[in-house]
mmCIF file with all atom_site columns, C-alpha atoms in Angstrom:
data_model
loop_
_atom_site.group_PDB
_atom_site.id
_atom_site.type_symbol
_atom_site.label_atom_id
_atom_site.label_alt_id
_atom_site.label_comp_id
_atom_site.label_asym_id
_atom_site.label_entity_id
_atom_site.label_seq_id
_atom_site.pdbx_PDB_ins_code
_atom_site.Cartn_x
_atom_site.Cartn_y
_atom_site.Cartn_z
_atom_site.occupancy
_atom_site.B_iso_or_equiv
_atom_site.pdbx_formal_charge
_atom_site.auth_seq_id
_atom_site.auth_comp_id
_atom_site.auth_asym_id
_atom_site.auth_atom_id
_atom_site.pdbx_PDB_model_num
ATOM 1   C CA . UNK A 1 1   ? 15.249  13.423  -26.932 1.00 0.00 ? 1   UNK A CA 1
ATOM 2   C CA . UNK A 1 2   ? 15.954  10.881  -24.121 1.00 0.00 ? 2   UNK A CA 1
ATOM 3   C CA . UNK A 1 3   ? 15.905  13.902  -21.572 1.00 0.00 ? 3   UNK A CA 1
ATOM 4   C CA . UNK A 1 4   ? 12.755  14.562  -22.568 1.00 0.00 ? 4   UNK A CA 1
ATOM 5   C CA . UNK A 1 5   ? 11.477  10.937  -22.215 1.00 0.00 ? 5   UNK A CA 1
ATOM 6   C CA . UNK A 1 6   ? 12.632  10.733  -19.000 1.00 0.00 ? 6   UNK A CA 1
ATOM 7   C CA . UNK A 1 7   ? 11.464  14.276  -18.068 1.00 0.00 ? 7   UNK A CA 1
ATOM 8   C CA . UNK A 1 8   ? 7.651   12.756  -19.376 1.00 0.00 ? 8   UNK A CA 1
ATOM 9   C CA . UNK A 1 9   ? 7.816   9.581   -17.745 1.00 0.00 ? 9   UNK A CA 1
ATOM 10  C CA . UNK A 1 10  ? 8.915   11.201  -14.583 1.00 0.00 ? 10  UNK A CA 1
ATOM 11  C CA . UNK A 1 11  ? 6.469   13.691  -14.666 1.00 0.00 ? 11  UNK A CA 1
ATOM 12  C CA . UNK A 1 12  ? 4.222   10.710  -14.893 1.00 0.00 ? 12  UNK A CA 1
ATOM 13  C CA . UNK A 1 13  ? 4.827   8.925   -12.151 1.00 0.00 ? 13  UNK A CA 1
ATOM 14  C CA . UNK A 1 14  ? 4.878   11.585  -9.975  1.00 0.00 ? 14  UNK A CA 1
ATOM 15  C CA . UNK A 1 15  ? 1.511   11.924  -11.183 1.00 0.00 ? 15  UNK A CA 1
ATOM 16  C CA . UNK A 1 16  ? 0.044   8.801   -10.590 1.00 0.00 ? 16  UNK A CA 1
ATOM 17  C CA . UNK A 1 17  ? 1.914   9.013   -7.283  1.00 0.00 ? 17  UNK A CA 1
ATOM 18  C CA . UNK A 1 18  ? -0.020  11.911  -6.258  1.00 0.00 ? 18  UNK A CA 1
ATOM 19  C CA . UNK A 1 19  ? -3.616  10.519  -6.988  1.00 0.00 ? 19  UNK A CA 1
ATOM 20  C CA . UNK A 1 20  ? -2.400  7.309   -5.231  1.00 0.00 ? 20  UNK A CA 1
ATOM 21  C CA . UNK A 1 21  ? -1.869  9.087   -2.223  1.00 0.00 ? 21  UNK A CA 1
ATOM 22  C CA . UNK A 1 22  ? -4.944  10.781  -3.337  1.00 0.00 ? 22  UNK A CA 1
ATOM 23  C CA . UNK A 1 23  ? -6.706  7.130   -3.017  1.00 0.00 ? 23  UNK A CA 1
ATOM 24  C CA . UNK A 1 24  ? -4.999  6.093   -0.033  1.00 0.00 ? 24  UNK A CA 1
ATOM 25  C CA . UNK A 1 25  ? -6.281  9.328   2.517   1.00 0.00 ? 25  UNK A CA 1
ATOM 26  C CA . UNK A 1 26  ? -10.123 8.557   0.689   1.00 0.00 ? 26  UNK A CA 1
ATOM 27  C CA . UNK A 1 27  ? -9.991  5.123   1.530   1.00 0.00 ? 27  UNK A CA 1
ATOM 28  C CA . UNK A 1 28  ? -8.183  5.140   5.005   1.00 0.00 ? 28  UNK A CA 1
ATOM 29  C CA . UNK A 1 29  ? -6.433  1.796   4.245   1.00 0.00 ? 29  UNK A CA 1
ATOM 30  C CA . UNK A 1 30  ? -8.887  -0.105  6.618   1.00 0.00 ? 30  UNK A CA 1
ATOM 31  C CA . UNK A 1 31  ? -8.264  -3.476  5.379   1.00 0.00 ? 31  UNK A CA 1
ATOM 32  C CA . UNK A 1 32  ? -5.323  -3.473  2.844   1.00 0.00 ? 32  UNK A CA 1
ATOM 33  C CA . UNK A 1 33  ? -3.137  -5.716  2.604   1.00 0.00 ? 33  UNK A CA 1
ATOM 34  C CA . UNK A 1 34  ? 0.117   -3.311  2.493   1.00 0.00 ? 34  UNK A CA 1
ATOM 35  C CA . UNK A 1 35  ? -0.514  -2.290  5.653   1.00 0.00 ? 35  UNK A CA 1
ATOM 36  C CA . UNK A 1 36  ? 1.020   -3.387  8.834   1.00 0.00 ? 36  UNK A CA 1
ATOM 37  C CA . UNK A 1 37  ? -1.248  -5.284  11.093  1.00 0.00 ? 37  UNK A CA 1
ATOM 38  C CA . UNK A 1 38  ? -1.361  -3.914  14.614  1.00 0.00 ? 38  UNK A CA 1
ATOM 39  C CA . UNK A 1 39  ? -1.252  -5.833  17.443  1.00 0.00 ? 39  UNK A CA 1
ATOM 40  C CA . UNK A 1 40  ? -3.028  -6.015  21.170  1.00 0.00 ? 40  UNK A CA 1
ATOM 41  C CA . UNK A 1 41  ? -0.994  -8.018  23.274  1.00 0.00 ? 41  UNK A CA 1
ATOM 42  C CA . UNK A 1 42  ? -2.025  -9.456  26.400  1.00 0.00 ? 42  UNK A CA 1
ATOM 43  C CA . UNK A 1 43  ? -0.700  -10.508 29.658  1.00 0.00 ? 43  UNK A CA 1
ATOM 44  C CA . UNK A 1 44  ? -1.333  -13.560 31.987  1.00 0.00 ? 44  UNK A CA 1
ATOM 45  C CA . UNK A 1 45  ? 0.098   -15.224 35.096  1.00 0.00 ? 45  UNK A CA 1
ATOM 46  C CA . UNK A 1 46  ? -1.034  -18.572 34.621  1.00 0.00 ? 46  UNK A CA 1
ATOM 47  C CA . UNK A 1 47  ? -2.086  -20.934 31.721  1.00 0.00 ? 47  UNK A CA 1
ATOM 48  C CA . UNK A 1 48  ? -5.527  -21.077 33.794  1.00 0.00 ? 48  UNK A CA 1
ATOM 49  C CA . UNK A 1 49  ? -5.943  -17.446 32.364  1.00 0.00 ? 49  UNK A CA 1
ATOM 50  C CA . UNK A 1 50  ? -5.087  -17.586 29.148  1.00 0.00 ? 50  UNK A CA 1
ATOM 51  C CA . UNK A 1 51  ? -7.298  -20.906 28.460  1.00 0.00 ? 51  UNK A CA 1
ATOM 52  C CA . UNK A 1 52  ? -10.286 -18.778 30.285  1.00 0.00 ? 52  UNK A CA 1
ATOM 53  C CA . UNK A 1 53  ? -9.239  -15.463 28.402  1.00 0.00 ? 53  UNK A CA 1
ATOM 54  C CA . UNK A 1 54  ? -12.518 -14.311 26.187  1.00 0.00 ? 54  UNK A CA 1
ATOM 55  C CA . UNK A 1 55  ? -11.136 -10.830 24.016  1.00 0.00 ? 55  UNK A CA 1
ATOM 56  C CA . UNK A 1 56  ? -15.134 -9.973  23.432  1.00 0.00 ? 56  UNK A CA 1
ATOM 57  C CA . UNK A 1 57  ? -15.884 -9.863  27.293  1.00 0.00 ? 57  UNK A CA 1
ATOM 58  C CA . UNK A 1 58  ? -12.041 -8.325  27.961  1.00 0.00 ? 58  UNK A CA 1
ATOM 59  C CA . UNK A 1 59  ? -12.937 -5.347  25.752  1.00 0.00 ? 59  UNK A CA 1
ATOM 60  C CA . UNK A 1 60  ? -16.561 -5.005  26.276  1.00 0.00 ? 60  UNK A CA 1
ATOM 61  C CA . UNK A 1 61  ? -17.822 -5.696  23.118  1.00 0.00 ? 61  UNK A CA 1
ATOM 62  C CA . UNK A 1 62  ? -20.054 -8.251  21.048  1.00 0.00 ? 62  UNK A CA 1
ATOM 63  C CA . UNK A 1 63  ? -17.842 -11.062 19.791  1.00 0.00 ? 63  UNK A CA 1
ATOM 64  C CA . UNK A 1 64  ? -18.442 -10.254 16.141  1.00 0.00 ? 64  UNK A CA 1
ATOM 65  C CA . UNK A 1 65  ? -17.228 -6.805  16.470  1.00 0.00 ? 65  UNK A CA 1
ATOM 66  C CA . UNK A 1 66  ? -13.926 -8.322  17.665  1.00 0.00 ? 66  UNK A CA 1
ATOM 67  C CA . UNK A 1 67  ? -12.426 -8.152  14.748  1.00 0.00 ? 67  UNK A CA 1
ATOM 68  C CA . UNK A 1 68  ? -12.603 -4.312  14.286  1.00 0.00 ? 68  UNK A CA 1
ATOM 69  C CA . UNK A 1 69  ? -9.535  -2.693  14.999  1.00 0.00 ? 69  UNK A CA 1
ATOM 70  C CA . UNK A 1 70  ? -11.366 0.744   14.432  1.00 0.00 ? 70  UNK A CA 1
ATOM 71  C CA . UNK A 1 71  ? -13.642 2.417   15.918  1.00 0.00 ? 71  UNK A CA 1
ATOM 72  C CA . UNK A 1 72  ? -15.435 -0.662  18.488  1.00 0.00 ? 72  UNK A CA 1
ATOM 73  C CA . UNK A 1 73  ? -18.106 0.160   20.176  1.00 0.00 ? 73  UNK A CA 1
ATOM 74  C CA . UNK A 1 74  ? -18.481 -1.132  23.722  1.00 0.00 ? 74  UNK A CA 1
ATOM 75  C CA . UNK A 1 75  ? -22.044 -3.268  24.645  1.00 0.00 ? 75  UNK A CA 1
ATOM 76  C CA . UNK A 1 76  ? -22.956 0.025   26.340  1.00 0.00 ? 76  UNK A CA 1
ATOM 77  C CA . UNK A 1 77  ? -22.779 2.454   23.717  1.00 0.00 ? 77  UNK A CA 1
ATOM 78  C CA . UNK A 1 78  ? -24.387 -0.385  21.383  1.00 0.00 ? 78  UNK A CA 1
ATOM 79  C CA . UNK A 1 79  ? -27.424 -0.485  23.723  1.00 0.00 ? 79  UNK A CA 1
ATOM 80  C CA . UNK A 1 80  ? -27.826 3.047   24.307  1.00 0.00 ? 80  UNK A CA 1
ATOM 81  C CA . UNK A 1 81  ? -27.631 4.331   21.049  1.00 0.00 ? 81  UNK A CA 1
ATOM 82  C CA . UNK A 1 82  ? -29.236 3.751   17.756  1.00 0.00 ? 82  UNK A CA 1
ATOM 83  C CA . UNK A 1 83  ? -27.101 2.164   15.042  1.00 0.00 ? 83  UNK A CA 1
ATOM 84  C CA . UNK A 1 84  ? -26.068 4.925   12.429  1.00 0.00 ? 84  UNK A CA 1
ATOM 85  C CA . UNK A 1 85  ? -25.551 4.404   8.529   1.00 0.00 ? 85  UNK A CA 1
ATOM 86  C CA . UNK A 1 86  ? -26.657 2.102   6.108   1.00 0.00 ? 86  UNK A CA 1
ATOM 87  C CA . UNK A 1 87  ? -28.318 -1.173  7.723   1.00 0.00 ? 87  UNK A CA 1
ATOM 88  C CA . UNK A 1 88  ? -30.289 -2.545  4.373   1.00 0.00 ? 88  UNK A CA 1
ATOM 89  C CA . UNK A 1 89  ? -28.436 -5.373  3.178   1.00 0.00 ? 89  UNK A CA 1
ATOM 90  C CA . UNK A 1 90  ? -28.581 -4.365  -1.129  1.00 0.00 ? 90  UNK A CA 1
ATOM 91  C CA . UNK A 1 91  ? -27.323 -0.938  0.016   1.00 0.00 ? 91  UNK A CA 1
ATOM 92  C CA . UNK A 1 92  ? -24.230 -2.860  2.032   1.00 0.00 ? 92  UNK A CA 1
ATOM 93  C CA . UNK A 1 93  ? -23.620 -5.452  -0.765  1.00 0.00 ? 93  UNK A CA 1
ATOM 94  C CA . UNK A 1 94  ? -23.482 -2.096  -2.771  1.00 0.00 ? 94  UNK A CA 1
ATOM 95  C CA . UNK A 1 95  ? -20.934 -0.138  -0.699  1.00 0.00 ? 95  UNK A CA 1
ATOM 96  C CA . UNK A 1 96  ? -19.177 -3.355  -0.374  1.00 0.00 ? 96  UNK A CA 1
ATOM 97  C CA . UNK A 1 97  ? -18.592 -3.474  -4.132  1.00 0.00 ? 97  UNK A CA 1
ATOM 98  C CA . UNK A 1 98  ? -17.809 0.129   -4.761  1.00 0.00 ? 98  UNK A CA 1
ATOM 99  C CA . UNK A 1 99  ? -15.196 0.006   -1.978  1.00 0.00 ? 99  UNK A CA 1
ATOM 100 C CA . UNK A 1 100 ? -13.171 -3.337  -3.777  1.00 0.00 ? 100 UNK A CA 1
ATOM 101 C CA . UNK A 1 101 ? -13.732 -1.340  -7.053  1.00 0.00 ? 101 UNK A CA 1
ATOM 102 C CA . UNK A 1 102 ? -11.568 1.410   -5.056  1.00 0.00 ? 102 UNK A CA 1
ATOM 103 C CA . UNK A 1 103 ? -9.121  -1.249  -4.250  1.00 0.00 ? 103 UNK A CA 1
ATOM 104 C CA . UNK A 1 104 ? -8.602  -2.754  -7.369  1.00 0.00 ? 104 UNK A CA 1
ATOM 105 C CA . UNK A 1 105 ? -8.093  1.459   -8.837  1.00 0.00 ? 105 UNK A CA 1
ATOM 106 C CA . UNK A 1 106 ? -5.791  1.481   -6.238  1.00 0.00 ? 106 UNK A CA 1
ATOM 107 C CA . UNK A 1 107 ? -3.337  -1.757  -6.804  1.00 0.00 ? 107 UNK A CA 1
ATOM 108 C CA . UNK A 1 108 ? -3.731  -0.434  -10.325 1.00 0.00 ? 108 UNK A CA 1
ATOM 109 C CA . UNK A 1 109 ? -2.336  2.565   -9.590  1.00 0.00 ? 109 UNK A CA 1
ATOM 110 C CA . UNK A 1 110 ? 0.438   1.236   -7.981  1.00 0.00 ? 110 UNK A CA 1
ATOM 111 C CA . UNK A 1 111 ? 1.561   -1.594  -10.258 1.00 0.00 ? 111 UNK A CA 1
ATOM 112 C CA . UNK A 1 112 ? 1.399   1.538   -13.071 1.00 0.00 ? 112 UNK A CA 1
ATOM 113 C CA . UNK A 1 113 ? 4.062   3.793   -10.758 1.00 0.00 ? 113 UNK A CA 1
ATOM 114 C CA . UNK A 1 114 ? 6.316   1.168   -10.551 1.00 0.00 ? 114 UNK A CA 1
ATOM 115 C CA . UNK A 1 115 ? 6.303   -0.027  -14.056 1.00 0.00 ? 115 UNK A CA 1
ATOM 116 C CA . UNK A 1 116 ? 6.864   3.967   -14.810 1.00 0.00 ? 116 UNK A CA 1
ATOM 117 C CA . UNK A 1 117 ? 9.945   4.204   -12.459 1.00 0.00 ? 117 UNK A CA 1
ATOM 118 C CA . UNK A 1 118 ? 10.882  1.247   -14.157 1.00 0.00 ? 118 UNK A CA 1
ATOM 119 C CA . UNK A 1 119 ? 10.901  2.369   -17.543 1.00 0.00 ? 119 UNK A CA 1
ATOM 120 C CA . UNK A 1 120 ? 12.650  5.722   -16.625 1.00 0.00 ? 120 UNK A CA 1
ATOM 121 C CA . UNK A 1 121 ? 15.447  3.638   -15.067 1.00 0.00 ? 121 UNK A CA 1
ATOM 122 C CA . UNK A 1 122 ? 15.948  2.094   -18.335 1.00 0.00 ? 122 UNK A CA 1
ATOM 123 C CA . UNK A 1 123 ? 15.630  4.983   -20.589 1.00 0.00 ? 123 UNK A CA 1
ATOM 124 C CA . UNK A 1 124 ? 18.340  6.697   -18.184 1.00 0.00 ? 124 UNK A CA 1
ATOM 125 C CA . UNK A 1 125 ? 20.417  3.357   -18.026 1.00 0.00 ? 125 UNK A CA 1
ATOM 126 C CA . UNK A 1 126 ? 20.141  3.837   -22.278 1.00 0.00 ? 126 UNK A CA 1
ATOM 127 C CA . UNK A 1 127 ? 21.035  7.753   -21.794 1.00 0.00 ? 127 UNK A CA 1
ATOM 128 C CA . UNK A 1 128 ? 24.405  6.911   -20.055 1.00 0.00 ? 128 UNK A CA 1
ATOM 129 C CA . UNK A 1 129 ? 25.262  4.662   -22.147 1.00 0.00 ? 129 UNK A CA 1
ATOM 130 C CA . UNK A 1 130 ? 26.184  7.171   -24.887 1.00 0.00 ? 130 UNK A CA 1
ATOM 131 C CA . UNK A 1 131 ? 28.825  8.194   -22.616 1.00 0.00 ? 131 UNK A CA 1
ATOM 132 C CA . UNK A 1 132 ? 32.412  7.381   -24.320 1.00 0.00 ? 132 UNK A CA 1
ATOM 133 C CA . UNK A 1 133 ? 33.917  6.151   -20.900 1.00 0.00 ? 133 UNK A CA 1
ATOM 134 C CA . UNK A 1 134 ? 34.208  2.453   -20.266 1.00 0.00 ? 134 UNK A CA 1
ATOM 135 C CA . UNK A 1 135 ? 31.530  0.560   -18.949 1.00 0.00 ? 135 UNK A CA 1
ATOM 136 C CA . UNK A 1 136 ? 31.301  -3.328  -17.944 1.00 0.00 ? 136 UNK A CA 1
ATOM 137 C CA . UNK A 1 137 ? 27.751  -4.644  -17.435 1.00 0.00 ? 137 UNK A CA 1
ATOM 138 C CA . UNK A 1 138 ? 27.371  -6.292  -14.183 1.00 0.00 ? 138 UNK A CA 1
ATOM 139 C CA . UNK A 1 139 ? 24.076  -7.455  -14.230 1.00 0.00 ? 139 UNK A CA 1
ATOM 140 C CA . UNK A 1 140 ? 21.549  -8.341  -17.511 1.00 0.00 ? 140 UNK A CA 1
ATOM 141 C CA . UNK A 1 141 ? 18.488  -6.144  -18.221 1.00 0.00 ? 141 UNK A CA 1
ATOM 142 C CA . UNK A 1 142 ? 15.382  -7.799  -16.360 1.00 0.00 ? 142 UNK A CA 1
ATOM 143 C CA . UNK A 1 143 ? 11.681  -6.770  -16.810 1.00 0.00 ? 143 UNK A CA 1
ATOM 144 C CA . UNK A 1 144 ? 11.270  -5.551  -13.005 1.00 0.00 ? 144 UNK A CA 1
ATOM 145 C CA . UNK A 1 145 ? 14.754  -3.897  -13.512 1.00 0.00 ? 145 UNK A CA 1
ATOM 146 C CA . UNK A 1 146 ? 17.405  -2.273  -15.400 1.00 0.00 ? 146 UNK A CA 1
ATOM 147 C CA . UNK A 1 147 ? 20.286  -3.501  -17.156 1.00 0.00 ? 147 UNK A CA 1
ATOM 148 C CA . UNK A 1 148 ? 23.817  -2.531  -14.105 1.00 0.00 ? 148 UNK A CA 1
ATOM 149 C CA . UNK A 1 149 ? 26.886  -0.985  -15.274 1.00 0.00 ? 149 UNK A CA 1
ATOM 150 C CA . UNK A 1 150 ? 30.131  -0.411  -13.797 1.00 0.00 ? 150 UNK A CA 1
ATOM 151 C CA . UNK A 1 151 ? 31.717  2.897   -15.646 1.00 0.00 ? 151 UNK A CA 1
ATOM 152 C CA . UNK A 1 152 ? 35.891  3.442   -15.440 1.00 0.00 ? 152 UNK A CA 1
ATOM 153 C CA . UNK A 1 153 ? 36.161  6.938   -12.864 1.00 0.00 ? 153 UNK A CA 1
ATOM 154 C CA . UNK A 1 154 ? 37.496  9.692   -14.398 1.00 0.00 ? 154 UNK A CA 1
ATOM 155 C CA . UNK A 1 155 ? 38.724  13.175  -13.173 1.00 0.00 ? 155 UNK A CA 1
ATOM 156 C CA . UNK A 1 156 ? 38.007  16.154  -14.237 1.00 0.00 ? 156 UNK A CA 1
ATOM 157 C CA . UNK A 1 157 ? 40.346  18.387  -15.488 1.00 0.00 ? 157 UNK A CA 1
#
């Protein structure tokens, strides 16, 4: 019956694994935290430089699309084309919301595979515990973790 258990809760995760990858390639991960941040480094000669360094006028862009690390448009593409996509401010607020919505589905998701890989470490912990060899525990059953045990080695014959 354990087998099975395991075999369910496995199944499971892998499940929820799937549709968070799922969730991840939808959403592109443009401003999660998990992420790694990248990073645009600069080089100077003097101090003079780096106190006169302005990143807007360095990259060509207007200072409040600085902090786009996607897709920035340079001043001349901004003047010579017409902005594209939503520009009412009830249908941004709106987008806005739907896309933390997708966030919070998404942490979900992800707190729910690891409590599932959790549980089907402890079920299996349980499972070899039936074993007649000798076992010492090592370390106590935790919520974010499974009870440790040492078993004696044994050949087979």
């Amino acid at each position: 019956m354990r087998t099975q258990d395991v075999k369910y809760i496995e199944m499971k995760r892998v499940a929820e694994a799937k549709k968070i990858e799922r969730l991840k390639s939808e959403l592109h991960l443009l401003d999660f935290q998990g992420k790694q941040q990248n990073k645009h480094v600069f080089f100077f000669d003097t101090k003079k430089e780096v106190e006169q360094f302005d990143i807007a006028t360095h990259l060509r862009t207007a200072p409040e699309l600085v902090d786009r690390v996607f897709n920035r448009p340079t001043i001349e593409t901004l003047q010579k084309e017409k902005v594209k996509g939503v520009t009412h401010q009830t249908q941004l607020k709106r987008i806005a919301k739907e896309r933390q919505k997708q966030y919070n589905c998404l942490t979900q998701r992800i707190e729910r595979e690891k409590e599932l890989f959790i549980i089907a470490q402890k079920i299996q912990t349980r499972k070899d515990l039936l074993d007649k060899t000798q076992k010492v525990k090592v370390k106590k059953e935790t919520v974010s973790s499974p009870a440790i045990y040492k078993f004696q080695s044994q050949r087979k014959h």
